[in-house]
Amino acid sequence: MNSVNLPRKVKIVEVGPRDGLQNEKEIVPLHIKVDLVNRLSKAGFQNIEAAAFVSPKWTPQMADSESVMSQINRTNATVYSALTPNLMGYERALASKVDEVVIFSAASEAFAMKNINCSIEQSIERFKPIAEAAKKDKLRLRGSISCAFGCPYQGQVSAEDTTTVVKYLLDLGCDEIDICDTIGVATAGQVQQTFEAIFKFASPELFSGHFHDTYGQSLANVFAALQTGVSIFHSSIAGLGGCPYAKGATGNVATEDLVYLINGLGIETGLDLIELVSIGEFISKAIGKQNGSRVGRAITAKNNQS
Ligand code: HMG
Ligand code: MG
C-alpha cells in the first residue's frame, strides 16, 4: 500500500550515536561508539549523526568526538554529521572532516538559554560565521530547532514561534532544517499544523521531523508529518537517548519502529529491518540497557523462540 499523498522514499537520519548516547550517564567506551557507527554505516544509512563538538563541560559524553570521527570506517554513501554550537565547535568539526555541520537553536527562549546559554537571536548571530565558513568549505549545513512543539521550561510553543526560527535558518542558507520535538509532547494535529504553516513559505524537501517518544506519540507524529509531505525523519537505534537539558525526555523514535511503519506503507528506506534489530540488540547489551525498540524486542523474542 502506498497512498498517492505519501512520499515514495524517505531518508532516515540515524542520530543514535549522538542524540542517543549523549544522555548516557556513564561514559560509553570509545570502541563501542566506533563499533556502533561502523555497524550503522554498513547497514546503509544515508546520514549518521556521529558526533557533537560541544563544550565537554556541558556534555561530557561527547568529549571524544574527535576520536570517534578519526576511528570510524567511513563509506562514501553516508553523510557523517556533527553538532557545532559555535565557531570553536565548527573548527573541531572541520578538522575532523565531517560532511555536515549542525547548528542548533530552539523555538523557546527558555530552552535556548538552558541548552546553549544564549537567546535565540544571539544564537543566530553566533551561527552566521559558521554558515559562511560551511559554504566556503563546501560542507553541508543543517539547522535544528529544539522544542518546536513544547518546552520543559516555558510550556507551550506556537507554530508561529517555530516558523520565526525556520525563517532565520533559511536566511542562513541551511540545506536542511530539523523540526524537533525535544521532549516528546507533540500530538499529530499539532505536527500537521506546524508543518503546514512552514510549507506556506518553504519547500517540504528541506525539512525533517525529529520526534522523541516521551508521551508515546512519536510514530503517530511521523505519520502526521508524512501526510504533510515531510520525507526526512530522525530516529535512534534501539530508541536510545534523551536530552540532558530536558529532564524526563525519553529517546528518539526507535529506528526499528520507524522502519517497520515505513515498510508497512510501502515506502522505500534502503534499510534492512532485521539488520537494524541486530544493531539495536548490540548497543542495548553494550550499554546494559533494555532495548527501547518495541519492534526490536518483538523480533528478538520471536527469533529466540524458534
Ligand atoms: P558557554 O559556557 O556559554 O561557552 O557555553 P563559553 O564560550 O563561555 O566557553 C566556556 C568554556 O567552554 C570555555 O572553556 C570554552 O573554551 C569551552 P574554559 O575557558 O572555561 O576552559 N568551549 C568549548 N570547548 C569545546 N568545544 C566547543 C566549546 N565551546 C566553548 N565547541 C556552549 C556555550 C554553546 C558552548 C554550550 O552551551 C554547549 O556546548 N551547549 C551544548 C549542550 C548540548 O550538547 N546539548 C545537547 C545537544 S542539543 C539536543 O540534544 C537537541 C537536538 O537533539 C534536537 C532536539 O531533540 O531538540 C539537537
Ligand atoms: Mg533530540
mmCIF file of C-alpha atoms and ligand atoms in Angstrom:
data_model
loop_
_atom_site.group_PDB
_atom_site.id
_atom_site.type_symbol
_atom_site.label_atom_id
_atom_site.label_comp_id
_atom_site.label_asym_id
_atom_site.label_seq_id
_atom_site.Cartn_x
_atom_site.Cartn_y
_atom_site.Cartn_z
ATOM 1 C CA MET A 1 0.000 0.000 0.000
ATOM 2 C CA ASN A 2 1.226 3.499 -0.754
ATOM 3 C CA SER A 3 -1.221 6.375 -0.790
ATOM 4 C CA VAL A 4 -0.623 8.906 -3.559
ATOM 5 C CA ASN A 5 -0.180 11.562 -0.894
ATOM 6 C CA LEU A 6 2.808 9.894 0.720
ATOM 7 C CA PRO A 7 6.422 10.141 -0.484
ATOM 8 C CA ARG A 8 7.867 7.184 -2.420
ATOM 9 C CA LYS A 9 11.134 7.254 -0.439
ATOM 10 C CA VAL A 10 12.201 8.605 2.913
ATOM 11 C CA LYS A 11 15.643 9.482 4.203
ATOM 12 C CA ILE A 12 16.306 8.324 7.747
ATOM 13 C CA VAL A 13 18.952 10.234 9.668
ATOM 14 C CA GLU A 14 20.329 7.927 12.349
ATOM 15 C CA VAL A 15 21.006 10.069 15.418
ATOM 16 C CA GLY A 16 21.688 7.290 17.957
ATOM 17 C CA PRO A 17 25.464 7.822 18.226
ATOM 18 C CA ARG A 18 24.887 11.484 19.123
ATOM 19 C CA ASP A 19 21.374 12.231 20.387
ATOM 20 C CA GLY A 20 21.119 8.707 21.749
ATOM 21 C CA LEU A 21 24.413 8.282 23.555
ATOM 22 C CA GLN A 22 24.792 11.897 24.754
ATOM 23 C CA ASN A 23 22.306 11.218 27.516
ATOM 24 C CA GLU A 24 24.069 8.177 28.978
ATOM 25 C CA LYS A 25 25.332 8.956 32.474
ATOM 26 C CA GLU A 26 28.260 6.508 32.319
ATOM 27 C CA ILE A 27 30.806 7.398 29.656
ATOM 28 C CA VAL A 28 30.371 4.875 26.843
ATOM 29 C CA PRO A 29 33.787 3.442 25.856
ATOM 30 C CA LEU A 30 35.166 4.859 22.630
ATOM 31 C CA HIS A 31 35.419 1.444 20.924
ATOM 32 C CA ILE A 32 31.676 0.893 21.436
ATOM 33 C CA LYS A 33 30.838 4.271 19.889
ATOM 34 C CA VAL A 34 33.083 3.481 16.922
ATOM 35 C CA ASP A 35 31.638 -0.027 16.560
ATOM 36 C CA LEU A 36 28.098 1.399 16.619
ATOM 37 C CA VAL A 37 28.814 3.947 13.874
ATOM 38 C CA ASN A 38 30.566 1.284 11.779
ATOM 39 C CA ARG A 39 27.615 -1.089 12.036
ATOM 40 C CA LEU A 40 25.209 1.711 11.110
ATOM 41 C CA SER A 41 27.380 2.671 8.118
ATOM 42 C CA LYS A 42 27.380 -0.943 6.938
ATOM 43 C CA ALA A 43 23.591 -1.042 7.297
ATOM 44 C CA GLY A 44 23.389 1.646 4.610
ATOM 45 C CA PHE A 45 22.216 4.831 6.361
ATOM 46 C CA GLN A 46 22.482 7.863 4.098
ATOM 47 C CA ASN A 47 23.155 10.093 7.076
ATOM 48 C CA ILE A 48 24.541 9.347 10.543
ATOM 49 C CA GLU A 49 24.859 11.962 13.272
ATOM 50 C CA ALA A 50 28.080 10.684 14.725
ATOM 51 C CA ALA A 51 29.480 13.397 16.991
ATOM 52 C CA ALA A 52 28.941 16.694 18.794
ATOM 53 C CA PHE A 53 31.674 19.316 19.037
ATOM 54 C CA VAL A 54 30.023 20.959 22.011
ATOM 55 C CA SER A 55 31.655 22.052 25.236
ATOM 56 C CA PRO A 56 32.815 18.927 27.122
ATOM 57 C CA LYS A 57 31.801 20.710 30.339
ATOM 58 C CA TRP A 58 28.227 20.828 29.106
ATOM 59 C CA THR A 59 28.024 17.348 27.578
ATOM 60 C CA PRO A 60 30.942 15.190 28.800
ATOM 61 C CA GLN A 61 29.731 12.113 26.881
ATOM 62 C CA MET A 62 30.617 13.811 23.585
ATOM 63 C CA ALA A 63 34.156 14.846 24.629
ATOM 64 C CA ASP A 64 35.766 12.112 22.496
ATOM 65 C CA SER A 65 34.095 13.230 19.258
ATOM 66 C CA GLU A 66 37.446 13.774 17.504
ATOM 67 C CA SER A 67 38.462 10.195 18.313
ATOM 68 C CA VAL A 68 35.125 8.824 17.104
ATOM 69 C CA MET A 69 35.453 10.669 13.801
ATOM 70 C CA SER A 70 39.054 9.597 13.258
ATOM 71 C CA GLN A 71 38.497 5.919 14.121
ATOM 72 C CA ILE A 72 35.300 5.096 12.203
ATOM 73 C CA ASN A 73 35.396 3.412 8.791
ATOM 74 C CA ARG A 74 33.534 5.777 6.518
ATOM 75 C CA THR A 75 31.559 4.817 3.472
ATOM 76 C CA ASN A 76 31.108 7.208 0.568
ATOM 77 C CA ALA A 77 27.367 6.637 0.618
ATOM 78 C CA THR A 78 26.992 8.108 4.117
ATOM 79 C CA VAL A 79 26.953 11.735 5.218
ATOM 80 C CA TYR A 80 28.548 11.990 8.686
ATOM 81 C CA SER A 81 27.196 14.909 10.708
ATOM 82 C CA ALA A 82 28.176 16.626 13.924
ATOM 83 C CA LEU A 83 26.712 19.350 16.119
ATOM 84 C CA THR A 84 28.586 22.662 16.122
ATOM 85 C CA PRO A 85 27.234 25.221 18.613
ATOM 86 C CA ASN A 86 29.884 27.878 17.903
ATOM 87 C CA LEU A 87 32.990 28.594 15.808
ATOM 88 C CA MET A 88 35.170 26.578 18.149
ATOM 89 C CA GLY A 89 32.885 23.601 17.514
ATOM 90 C CA TYR A 90 32.990 24.307 13.786
ATOM 91 C CA GLU A 91 36.800 24.320 13.698
ATOM 92 C CA ARG A 92 36.871 20.996 15.556
ATOM 93 C CA ALA A 93 34.326 19.536 13.125
ATOM 94 C CA LEU A 94 36.252 20.782 10.095
ATOM 95 C CA ALA A 95 39.489 19.282 11.415
ATOM 96 C CA SER A 96 37.621 16.002 11.919
ATOM 97 C CA LYS A 97 36.436 16.072 8.296
ATOM 98 C CA VAL A 98 32.718 15.852 8.941
ATOM 99 C CA ASP A 99 30.457 16.088 5.882
ATOM 100 C CA GLU A 100 27.740 18.148 7.524
ATOM 101 C CA VAL A 101 27.686 20.572 10.439
ATOM 102 C CA VAL A 102 24.561 21.061 12.525
ATOM 103 C CA ILE A 103 23.784 24.407 14.112
ATOM 104 C CA PHE A 104 21.088 24.164 16.749
ATOM 105 C CA SER A 105 18.776 26.685 18.337
ATOM 106 C CA ALA A 106 15.257 26.460 19.759
ATOM 107 C CA ALA A 107 11.755 27.778 19.270
ATOM 108 C CA SER A 108 11.670 28.518 23.012
ATOM 109 C CA GLU A 109 13.827 31.235 24.585
ATOM 110 C CA ALA A 110 13.980 29.388 27.889
ATOM 111 C CA PHE A 111 15.314 26.220 26.282
ATOM 112 C CA ALA A 112 17.893 28.085 24.166
ATOM 113 C CA MET A 113 19.244 29.605 27.372
ATOM 114 C CA LYS A 114 19.447 26.226 29.160
ATOM 115 C CA ASN A 115 20.913 24.325 26.211
ATOM 116 C CA ILE A 116 23.291 26.774 24.544
ATOM 117 C CA ASN A 117 23.475 29.595 27.091
ATOM 118 C CA CYS A 118 22.146 32.381 24.851
ATOM 119 C CA SER A 119 18.926 33.811 23.427
ATOM 120 C CA ILE A 120 17.535 32.657 20.084
ATOM 121 C CA GLU A 121 18.697 35.863 18.375
ATOM 122 C CA GLN A 122 22.161 35.594 19.902
ATOM 123 C CA SER A 123 22.349 32.000 18.665
ATOM 124 C CA ILE A 124 21.575 33.130 15.117
ATOM 125 C CA GLU A 125 24.320 35.779 15.348
ATOM 126 C CA ARG A 126 26.679 33.057 16.593
ATOM 127 C CA PHE A 127 25.717 30.829 13.638
ATOM 128 C CA LYS A 128 26.359 33.453 10.938
ATOM 129 C CA PRO A 129 30.146 32.896 10.763
ATOM 130 C CA ILE A 130 29.595 29.113 10.915
ATOM 131 C CA ALA A 131 27.188 29.288 7.980
ATOM 132 C CA GLU A 132 29.640 31.420 5.979
ATOM 133 C CA ALA A 133 32.517 29.079 6.769
ATOM 134 C CA ALA A 134 30.484 25.979 5.890
ATOM 135 C CA LYS A 135 29.634 27.455 2.478
ATOM 136 C CA LYS A 136 33.279 28.386 1.886
ATOM 137 C CA ASP A 137 34.490 24.940 2.992
ATOM 138 C CA LYS A 138 31.719 23.230 0.973
ATOM 139 C CA LEU A 139 30.201 21.425 3.952
ATOM 140 C CA ARG A 140 26.508 20.712 4.206
ATOM 141 C CA LEU A 141 24.764 22.962 6.723
ATOM 142 C CA ARG A 142 21.839 21.671 8.753
ATOM 143 C CA GLY A 143 19.816 23.637 11.286
ATOM 144 C CA SER A 144 17.934 22.057 14.202
ATOM 145 C CA ILE A 145 15.089 23.726 16.068
ATOM 146 C CA SER A 146 14.557 22.249 19.526
ATOM 147 C CA CYS A 147 11.285 22.478 21.425
ATOM 148 C CA ALA A 148 9.367 23.224 18.224
ATOM 149 C CA PHE A 149 6.163 21.896 19.815
ATOM 150 C CA GLY A 150 6.605 22.362 23.541
ATOM 151 C CA CYS A 151 9.224 23.335 26.102
ATOM 152 C CA PRO A 152 10.013 21.863 29.533
ATOM 153 C CA TYR A 153 10.622 25.345 30.966
ATOM 154 C CA GLN A 154 8.241 27.594 29.058
ATOM 155 C CA GLY A 155 5.364 25.204 28.272
ATOM 156 C CA GLN A 156 3.510 25.918 25.066
ATOM 157 C CA VAL A 157 5.279 26.754 21.830
ATOM 158 C CA SER A 158 3.192 28.043 18.914
ATOM 159 C CA ALA A 159 3.577 27.270 15.219
ATOM 160 C CA GLU A 160 4.491 30.938 14.823
ATOM 161 C CA ASP A 161 7.360 30.639 17.336
ATOM 162 C CA THR A 162 8.730 27.790 15.217
ATOM 163 C CA THR A 163 8.200 29.440 11.819
ATOM 164 C CA THR A 164 10.104 32.517 13.052
ATOM 165 C CA VAL A 165 13.198 30.398 13.710
ATOM 166 C CA VAL A 166 12.712 28.470 10.446
ATOM 167 C CA LYS A 167 12.970 31.801 8.605
ATOM 168 C CA TYR A 168 16.200 32.696 10.422
ATOM 169 C CA LEU A 169 17.732 29.333 9.460
ATOM 170 C CA LEU A 170 16.598 29.634 5.838
ATOM 171 C CA ASP A 171 18.265 33.063 5.708
ATOM 172 C CA LEU A 172 21.495 31.467 6.939
ATOM 173 C CA GLY A 173 21.357 29.108 3.939
ATOM 174 C CA CYS A 174 20.638 25.814 5.703
ATOM 175 C CA ASP A 175 20.448 22.837 3.344
ATOM 176 C CA GLU A 176 18.120 21.035 5.733
ATOM 177 C CA ILE A 177 16.124 22.065 8.811
ATOM 178 C CA ASP A 178 15.003 19.778 11.630
ATOM 179 C CA ILE A 179 11.746 20.438 13.415
ATOM 180 C CA CYS A 180 12.365 18.794 16.765
ATOM 181 C CA ASP A 181 10.006 17.631 19.471
ATOM 182 C CA THR A 182 12.800 17.542 22.034
ATOM 183 C CA ILE A 183 10.607 16.453 24.950
ATOM 184 C CA GLY A 184 8.171 14.260 23.013
ATOM 185 C CA VAL A 185 4.969 16.141 23.846
ATOM 186 C CA ALA A 186 3.647 16.902 20.351
ATOM 187 C CA THR A 187 0.450 15.357 19.041
ATOM 188 C CA ALA A 188 -0.440 14.579 15.427
ATOM 189 C CA GLY A 189 -2.735 17.562 14.887
ATOM 190 C CA GLN A 190 -0.131 19.981 16.185
ATOM 191 C CA VAL A 191 2.532 18.409 13.976
ATOM 192 C CA GLN A 192 0.363 18.891 10.900
ATOM 193 C CA GLN A 193 -0.475 22.454 11.847
ATOM 194 C CA THR A 194 3.191 23.396 12.322
ATOM 195 C CA PHE A 195 4.439 21.751 9.113
ATOM 196 C CA GLU A 196 1.540 23.242 7.133
ATOM 197 C CA ALA A 197 2.465 26.683 8.496
ATOM 198 C CA ILE A 198 6.076 26.139 7.368
ATOM 199 C CA PHE A 199 5.122 24.849 3.922
ATOM 200 C CA LYS A 200 3.232 28.081 3.226
ATOM 201 C CA PHE A 201 6.632 29.692 2.594
ATOM 202 C CA ALA A 202 9.186 26.869 2.276
ATOM 203 C CA SER A 203 9.614 23.646 0.365
ATOM 204 C CA PRO A 204 8.884 20.348 2.223
ATOM 205 C CA GLU A 205 12.032 18.645 0.842
ATOM 206 C CA LEU A 206 14.170 20.823 3.123
ATOM 207 C CA PHE A 207 12.576 19.676 6.378
ATOM 208 C CA SER A 208 12.876 16.737 8.692
ATOM 209 C CA GLY A 209 10.778 15.538 11.610
ATOM 210 C CA HIS A 210 12.739 14.748 14.792
ATOM 211 C CA PHE A 211 10.411 13.120 17.295
ATOM 212 C CA HIS A 212 11.062 11.859 20.788
ATOM 213 C CA ASP A 213 8.721 9.296 22.291
ATOM 214 C CA THR A 214 8.181 10.542 25.854
ATOM 215 C CA TYR A 215 4.379 10.548 25.554
ATOM 216 C CA GLY A 216 4.261 7.589 23.143
ATOM 217 C CA GLN A 217 3.247 9.799 20.212
ATOM 218 C CA SER A 218 6.328 9.602 18.019
ATOM 219 C CA LEU A 219 5.039 7.170 15.373
ATOM 220 C CA ALA A 220 1.693 8.966 15.136
ATOM 221 C CA ASN A 221 3.652 12.185 14.695
ATOM 222 C CA VAL A 222 5.775 10.633 11.949
ATOM 223 C CA PHE A 223 2.624 9.562 10.109
ATOM 224 C CA ALA A 224 1.096 13.024 10.519
ATOM 225 C CA ALA A 225 4.271 14.638 9.168
ATOM 226 C CA LEU A 226 4.441 12.198 6.231
ATOM 227 C CA GLN A 227 0.954 13.277 5.222
ATOM 228 C CA THR A 228 2.039 16.920 5.042
ATOM 229 C CA GLY A 229 4.911 15.996 2.670
ATOM 230 C CA VAL A 230 7.854 15.514 5.067
ATOM 231 C CA SER A 231 10.211 12.830 3.751
ATOM 232 C CA ILE A 232 13.177 13.028 6.148
ATOM 233 C CA PHE A 233 12.982 11.596 9.665
ATOM 234 C CA HIS A 234 15.427 11.303 12.528
ATOM 235 C CA SER A 235 15.489 8.229 14.731
ATOM 236 C CA SER A 236 17.850 6.396 17.026
ATOM 237 C CA ILE A 237 18.626 2.729 17.026
ATOM 238 C CA ALA A 238 17.028 0.897 19.993
ATOM 239 C CA GLY A 239 15.282 4.188 20.842
ATOM 240 C CA LEU A 240 18.414 5.428 22.579
ATOM 241 C CA GLY A 241 18.524 8.823 24.076
ATOM 242 C CA GLY A 242 17.030 11.874 25.582
ATOM 243 C CA CYS A 243 18.343 15.365 26.085
ATOM 244 C CA PRO A 244 20.489 16.267 29.105
ATOM 245 C CA TYR A 245 18.819 19.709 29.175
ATOM 246 C CA ALA A 246 15.248 18.347 29.053
ATOM 247 C CA LYS A 247 14.615 16.325 32.215
ATOM 248 C CA GLY A 248 12.400 13.261 31.770
ATOM 249 C CA ALA A 249 12.562 13.347 27.967
ATOM 250 C CA THR A 250 12.972 9.833 26.580
ATOM 251 C CA GLY A 251 14.760 8.701 23.482
ATOM 252 C CA ASN A 252 14.043 9.434 19.856
ATOM 253 C CA VAL A 253 11.588 7.287 17.986
ATOM 254 C CA ALA A 254 13.386 3.952 17.592
ATOM 255 C CA THR A 255 14.812 3.401 14.108
ATOM 256 C CA GLU A 256 13.479 -0.166 14.030
ATOM 257 C CA ASP A 257 9.930 1.030 14.878
ATOM 258 C CA LEU A 258 10.141 3.810 12.296
ATOM 259 C CA VAL A 259 11.323 1.422 9.564
ATOM 260 C CA TYR A 260 8.563 -1.070 10.439
ATOM 261 C CA LEU A 261 5.960 1.694 9.994
ATOM 262 C CA ILE A 262 7.528 2.961 6.768
ATOM 263 C CA ASN A 263 7.888 -0.568 5.327
ATOM 264 C CA GLY A 264 4.207 -1.173 6.005
ATOM 265 C CA LEU A 265 3.346 1.913 3.972
ATOM 266 C CA GLY A 266 5.336 0.602 1.014
ATOM 267 C CA ILE A 267 7.809 3.467 1.199
ATOM 268 C CA GLU A 268 11.497 2.852 0.476
ATOM 269 C CA THR A 269 14.171 3.391 3.133
ATOM 270 C CA GLY A 270 17.084 1.406 1.666
ATOM 271 C CA LEU A 271 17.474 -0.274 5.078
ATOM 272 C CA ASP A 272 17.001 -3.862 6.208
ATOM 273 C CA LEU A 273 14.862 -4.192 9.344
ATOM 274 C CA ILE A 274 16.453 -7.435 10.557
ATOM 275 C CA GLU A 275 19.937 -5.931 10.355
ATOM 276 C CA LEU A 276 18.712 -2.905 12.321
ATOM 277 C CA VAL A 277 17.256 -5.154 15.014
ATOM 278 C CA SER A 278 20.613 -6.852 15.466
ATOM 279 C CA ILE A 279 22.373 -3.467 15.793
ATOM 280 C CA GLY A 280 19.752 -2.395 18.346
ATOM 281 C CA GLU A 281 20.410 -5.560 20.353
ATOM 282 C CA PHE A 282 24.172 -4.987 20.129
ATOM 283 C CA ILE A 283 24.093 -1.437 21.516
ATOM 284 C CA SER A 284 21.492 -2.241 24.192
ATOM 285 C CA LYS A 285 23.669 -5.066 25.526
ATOM 286 C CA ALA A 286 26.843 -2.990 25.181
ATOM 287 C CA ILE A 287 25.492 -0.212 27.409
ATOM 288 C CA GLY A 288 23.462 -2.531 29.667
ATOM 289 C CA LYS A 289 20.008 -1.175 28.827
ATOM 290 C CA GLN A 290 16.714 -2.734 27.854
ATOM 291 C CA ASN A 291 16.204 -2.362 24.107
ATOM 292 C CA GLY A 292 13.884 0.658 23.735
ATOM 293 C CA SER A 293 12.504 -0.510 20.378
ATOM 294 C CA ARG A 294 9.188 -2.368 20.593
ATOM 295 C CA VAL A 295 9.810 -3.882 17.152
ATOM 296 C CA GLY A 296 13.350 -4.838 18.179
ATOM 297 C CA ARG A 297 12.100 -6.603 21.303
ATOM 298 C CA ALA A 298 9.301 -8.391 19.449
ATOM 299 C CA ILE A 299 11.504 -9.672 16.633
ATOM 300 C CA THR A 300 14.253 -10.722 19.047
ATOM 301 C CA ALA A 301 11.737 -12.603 21.228
ATOM 302 C CA LYS A 302 10.324 -14.351 18.153
ATOM 303 C CA ASN A 303 13.803 -15.332 16.965
ATOM 304 C CA ASN A 304 14.680 -16.674 20.417
ATOM 305 C CA GLN A 305 11.551 -18.895 20.405
ATOM 306 C CA SER A 306 12.292 -20.535 17.094
HETATM 307 P P1 HMG B 1 29.334 28.729 27.376
HETATM 308 O O1 HMG B 1 29.756 28.165 28.692
HETATM 309 O O2 HMG B 1 28.438 29.898 27.338
HETATM 310 O O3 HMG B 1 30.599 28.970 26.406
HETATM 311 O O4 HMG B 1 28.667 27.512 26.567
HETATM 312 P P2 HMG B 1 31.865 29.870 26.531
HETATM 313 O O5 HMG B 1 32.150 30.373 25.156
HETATM 314 O O6 HMG B 1 31.723 30.866 27.649
HETATM 315 O O7 HMG B 1 33.018 28.811 26.918
HETATM 316 C C1 HMG B 1 33.057 28.185 28.176
HETATM 317 C C2 HMG B 1 34.124 27.067 28.153
HETATM 318 O O8 HMG B 1 33.743 26.055 27.220
HETATM 319 C C3 HMG B 1 35.481 27.556 27.687
HETATM 320 O O9 HMG B 1 36.460 26.734 28.324
HETATM 321 C C4 HMG B 1 35.492 27.222 26.206
HETATM 322 O O10 HMG B 1 36.787 27.050 25.695
HETATM 323 C C5 HMG B 1 34.723 25.923 26.180
HETATM 324 P P3 HMG B 1 37.260 27.261 29.611
HETATM 325 O O11 HMG B 1 37.932 28.537 29.167
HETATM 326 O O12 HMG B 1 36.231 27.503 30.692
HETATM 327 O O13 HMG B 1 38.193 26.130 29.909
HETATM 328 N N1 HMG B 1 34.026 25.699 24.896
HETATM 329 C C6 HMG B 1 34.226 24.655 24.094
HETATM 330 N N2 HMG B 1 35.028 23.573 24.203
HETATM 331 C C7 HMG B 1 34.999 22.689 23.179
HETATM 332 N N3 HMG B 1 34.173 22.807 22.098
HETATM 333 C C8 HMG B 1 33.349 23.872 21.977
HETATM 334 C C9 HMG B 1 33.360 24.832 23.009
HETATM 335 N N4 HMG B 1 32.680 25.982 23.180
HETATM 336 C C10 HMG B 1 33.097 26.505 24.338
HETATM 337 N N5 HMG B 1 32.537 23.952 20.913
HETATM 338 C C11 HMG B 1 28.044 26.401 24.535
HETATM 339 C C12 HMG B 1 28.080 27.715 25.301
HETATM 340 C C13 HMG B 1 27.175 26.589 23.317
HETATM 341 C C14 HMG B 1 29.475 26.027 24.100
HETATM 342 C C15 HMG B 1 27.492 25.292 25.472
HETATM 343 O O14 HMG B 1 26.277 25.736 25.990
HETATM 344 C C16 HMG B 1 27.275 23.973 24.787
HETATM 345 O O15 HMG B 1 28.213 23.293 24.411
HETATM 346 N N6 HMG B 1 25.983 23.550 24.637
HETATM 347 C C17 HMG B 1 25.602 22.300 24.035
HETATM 348 C C18 HMG B 1 24.850 21.445 25.032
HETATM 349 C C19 HMG B 1 24.454 20.125 24.409
HETATM 350 O O16 HMG B 1 25.302 19.345 23.993
HETATM 351 N N7 HMG B 1 23.132 19.856 24.325
HETATM 352 C C20 HMG B 1 22.635 18.660 23.747
HETATM 353 C C21 HMG B 1 22.594 18.728 22.249
HETATM 354 S S1 HMG B 1 21.181 19.587 21.597
HETATM 355 C C22 HMG B 1 19.944 18.416 21.591
HETATM 356 O O17 HMG B 1 20.103 17.332 22.059
HETATM 357 C C23 HMG B 1 18.684 18.739 20.874
HETATM 358 C C24 HMG B 1 18.608 18.091 19.477
HETATM 359 O O18 HMG B 1 18.762 16.696 19.546
HETATM 360 C C25 HMG B 1 17.277 18.349 18.828
HETATM 361 C C26 HMG B 1 16.128 18.086 19.754
HETATM 362 O O19 HMG B 1 15.781 16.962 20.072
HETATM 363 O O20 HMG B 1 15.619 19.108 20.153
HETATM 364 C C27 HMG B 1 19.669 18.687 18.557
HETATM 365 MG MG MG B 2 16.861 15.199 20.061
#
